C-alpha positions as a Python dict, from the first residue, in 0.01 Angstrom:
ca = {
    (1, 'M'): (0, 0, 0),
    (2, 'Y'): (332, -182, 63),
    (3, 'E'): (321, -79, 434),
    (4, 'L'): (-21, -254, 457),
    (5, 'F'): (124, -562, 286),
    (6, 'V'): (419, -574, 520),
    (7, 'L'): (221, -530, 833),
    (8, 'G'): (-54, -775, 708),
    (9, 'E'): (208, -1036, 635),
    (10, 'L'): (361, -998, 979),
    (11, 'M'): (15, -1045, 1132),
    (12, 'T'): (59, -1417, 1032),
    (13, 'G'): (393, -1425, 1212),
    (14, 'E'): (753, -1325, 1177),
    (15, 'K'): (933, -1330, 851),
    (16, 'H'): (1267, -1244, 711),
    (17, 'G'): (1297, -984, 435),
    (18, 'Y'): (1364, -1224, 146),
    (19, 'M'): (1046, -1416, 237),
    (20, 'L'): (850, -1085, 244),
    (21, 'Q'): (982, -990, -102),
    (22, 'E'): (894, -1338, -252),
    (23, 'I'): (537, -1329, -110),
    (24, 'L'): (483, -966, -235),
    (25, 'K'): (623, -1061, -578),
    (26, 'N'): (355, -1335, -605),
    (27, 'A'): (78, -1125, -457),
    (28, 'A'): (142, -826, -674),
    (29, 'G'): (123, -1029, -986),
    (30, 'P'): (349, -1084, -1286),
    (31, 'G'): (355, -721, -1408),
    (32, 'R'): (450, -558, -1075),
    (33, 'H'): (756, -638, -875),
    (34, 'I'): (890, -479, -569),
    (35, 'S'): (1256, -420, -556),
    (36, 'S'): (1499, -469, -275),
    (37, 'G'): (1556, -100, -304),
    (38, 'T'): (1195, -33, -217),
    (39, 'L'): (1131, -309, 33),
    (40, 'Y'): (1435, -285, 261),
    (41, 'P'): (1423, 94, 311),
    (42, 'L'): (1038, 52, 392),
    (43, 'L'): (1138, -221, 653),
    (44, 'S'): (1398, 14, 798),
    (45, 'R'): (1137, 300, 825),
    (46, 'L'): (889, 55, 991),
    (47, 'V'): (1158, -59, 1249),
    (48, 'E'): (1253, 309, 1321),
    (49, 'S'): (893, 410, 1373),
    (50, 'G'): (835, 113, 1607),
    (51, 'L'): (580, -64, 1398),
    (52, 'I'): (793, -377, 1355),
    (53, 'H'): (1087, -526, 1555),
    (54, 'L'): (1400, -661, 1401),
    (55, 'R'): (1613, -941, 1532),
    (56, 'H'): (1908, -1110, 1392),
    (57, 'E'): (1915, -1496, 1349),
    (58, 'E'): (2216, -1694, 1239),
    (59, 'E'): (2160, -1897, 933),
    (60, 'S'): (2244, -2262, 947),
    (61, 'E'): (2469, -2243, 643),
    (62, 'G'): (2748, -1988, 606),
    (63, 'G'): (2696, -1825, 954),
    (64, 'R'): (2546, -1521, 803),
    (65, 'L'): (2297, -1322, 1005),
    (66, 'R'): (1939, -1320, 869),
    (67, 'K'): (1715, -1030, 959),
    (68, 'V'): (1380, -1146, 1099),
    (69, 'Y'): (1094, -902, 1135),
    (70, 'A'): (797, -923, 1370),
    (71, 'L'): (498, -701, 1435),
    (72, 'T'): (479, -478, 1750),
    (73, 'E'): (160, -381, 1925),
    (74, 'T'): (198, -42, 1763),
    (75, 'G'): (225, -218, 1428),
    (76, 'R'): (-89, -406, 1494),
    (77, 'E'): (-269, -81, 1572),
    (78, 'R'): (-132, 77, 1251),
    (79, 'F'): (-235, -225, 1046),
    (80, 'Q'): (-601, -188, 1180),
    (81, 'R'): (-602, 182, 1086),
    (82, 'L'): (-473, 105, 733),
    (83, 'M'): (-746, -153, 689),
    (84, 'E'): (-1018, 94, 808),
    (85, 'Q'): (-878, 377, 591),
    (86, 'P'): (-1120, 473, 312),
    (87, 'L'): (-1019, 381, -42),
    (88, 'D'): (-872, 650, -274),
    (89, 'Y'): (-1000, 614, -625),
    (90, 'N'): (-684, 589, -834),
    (91, 'A'): (-493, 349, -1056),
    (92, 'D'): (-406, 135, -742),
    (93, 'T'): (-748, 98, -598),
    (94, 'E'): (-807, -255, -726),
    (95, 'R'): (-469, -378, -602),
    (96, 'L'): (-522, -218, -266),
    (97, 'V'): (-858, -387, -229),
    (98, 'H'): (-703, -722, -319),
    (99, 'F'): (-426, -667, -63),
    (100, 'K'): (-686, -573, 206),
    (101, 'M'): (-906, -880, 117),
    (102, 'V'): (-606, -1109, 180),
    (103, 'Y'): (-606, -975, 550),
    (104, 'F'): (-975, -968, 607),
    (105, 'Q'): (-952, -1239, 866),
    (106, 'Y'): (-778, -992, 1098),
    (107, 'V'): (-1037, -725, 1099),
    (108, 'A'): (-1396, -675, 1219),
    (109, 'K'): (-1687, -764, 993),
    (110, 'E'): (-1784, -397, 966),
    (111, 'V'): (-1428, -307, 826),
    (112, 'R'): (-1461, -577, 560),
    (113, 'L'): (-1803, -458, 466),
    (114, 'D'): (-1688, -94, 451),
    (115, 'C'): (-1403, -183, 223),
    (116, 'L'): (-1615, -385, -17),
    (117, 'E'): (-1896, -123, -23),
    (118, 'Q'): (-1638, 146, -112),
    (119, 'Y'): (-1497, -81, -376),
    (120, 'L'): (-1852, -143, -513),
    (121, 'H'): (-1899, 235, -530),
    (122, 'Y'): (-1570, 271, -721),
    (123, 'L'): (-1669, -5, -964),
    (124, 'Q'): (-2022, 146, -1013),
    (125, 'T'): (-1869, 498, -1075),
    (126, 'T'): (-1617, 357, -1318),
    (127, 'R'): (-1899, 173, -1503),
    (128, 'R'): (-2106, 486, -1523),
    (129, 'Y'): (-1809, 682, -1658),
    (130, 'V'): (-1764, 416, -1935),
    (131, 'L'): (-2135, 416, -2027),
    (132, 'N'): (-2142, 791, -2053),
    (133, 'F'): (-1836, 814, -2267),
    (134, 'E'): (-1967, 532, -2491),
    (135, 'S'): (-2304, 709, -2540),
    (136, 'Q'): (-2103, 1028, -2639),
    (137, 'L'): (-1906, 830, -2889),
    (138, 'L'): (-2224, 680, -3033),
    (139, 'A'): (-2398, 1013, -3059),
    (140, 'Q'): (-2121, 1233, -3190),
    (141, 'K'): (-1941, 983, -3408),
    (142, 'P'): (-1596, 1149, -3404),
    (143, 'S'): (-1331, 1060, -3666),
    (144, 'P'): (-1152, 850, -3757),
    (145, 'E'): (-1431, 590, -3784),
    (146, 'K'): (-1196, 288, -3740),
    (147, 'Q'): (-1055, 435, -3421),
    (148, 'R'): (-1401, 516, -3277),
    (149, 'I'): (-1518, 158, -3352),
    (150, 'Q'): (-1219, 13, -3178),
    (151, 'L'): (-1265, 243, -2881),
    (152, 'L'): (-1628, 114, -2854),
    (153, 'R'): (-1485, -239, -2848),
    (154, 'V'): (-1255, -139, -2566),
    (155, 'F'): (-1563, 12, -2380),
    (156, 'D'): (-1761, -306, -2442),
    (157, 'H'): (-1488, -506, -2271),
    (158, 'R'): (-1468, -272, -1985),
    (159, 'K'): (-1844, -293, -1948),
    (160, 'H'): (-1843, -672, -1926),
    (161, 'V'): (-1547, -683, -1684),
    (162, 'G'): (-1702, -413, -1473),
    (163, 'A'): (-2038, -599, -1458),
    (164, 'A'): (-1865, -918, -1356),
    (165, 'D'): (-1667, -733, -1077),
    (166, 'I'): (-1980, -567, -953),
    (167, 'E'): (-2176, -894, -947),
    (168, 'W'): (-1888, -1069, -751),
    (169, 'V'): (-1845, -786, -499),
    (170, 'T'): (-2225, -763, -444),
    (171, 'K'): (-2235, -1145, -367),
    (172, 'E'): (-1922, -1113, -140),
    (173, 'I'): (-2101, -823, 56),
    (174, 'A'): (-2418, -1053, 100),
    (175, 'R'): (-2195, -1342, 199),
    (176, 'I'): (-2023, -1146, 470),
    (177, 'Q'): (-2346, -979, 592),
    (178, 'E'): (-2482, -1337, 656),
    (179, 'E'): (-2180, -1425, 874),
    (180, 'E'): (-2239, -1442, 1243),
}
């Protein structure tokens, strides 16, 4: 997922490592931070594999060298493949879709639609799971009662959030389908 982010950000132009880290910190949200110990080894691997290019630029203050990263043609191709890659359904699916959506302007309409349709399927599958589990709880009435009632409240919340997500994605698919 972070590889997609780095390559996607470099689609917009070259950036230094600190800037990439700050953008990712904001993009990932308040509860998820990428450390320097994760980002810089990733950047090194991307340079070694020829996906990005590294050049050194002298800073105006202090004379330190700043590492500036740019995308190579091989990196552009890899970015396209990552954007086309089917979604895995796991705990990071939603975050990955959000990252992909940020870079939709760099891929074909069909790739955007495939991604959103896969995400819609994921949302619908998750909603069916919640509805099935909820119906089991209502039918079997396991103990303790207070915990069962609270679990039903959690499922009610998940149903409402899921319905809103499904509605938004459905509208977004229709909007993209209408594009020329």
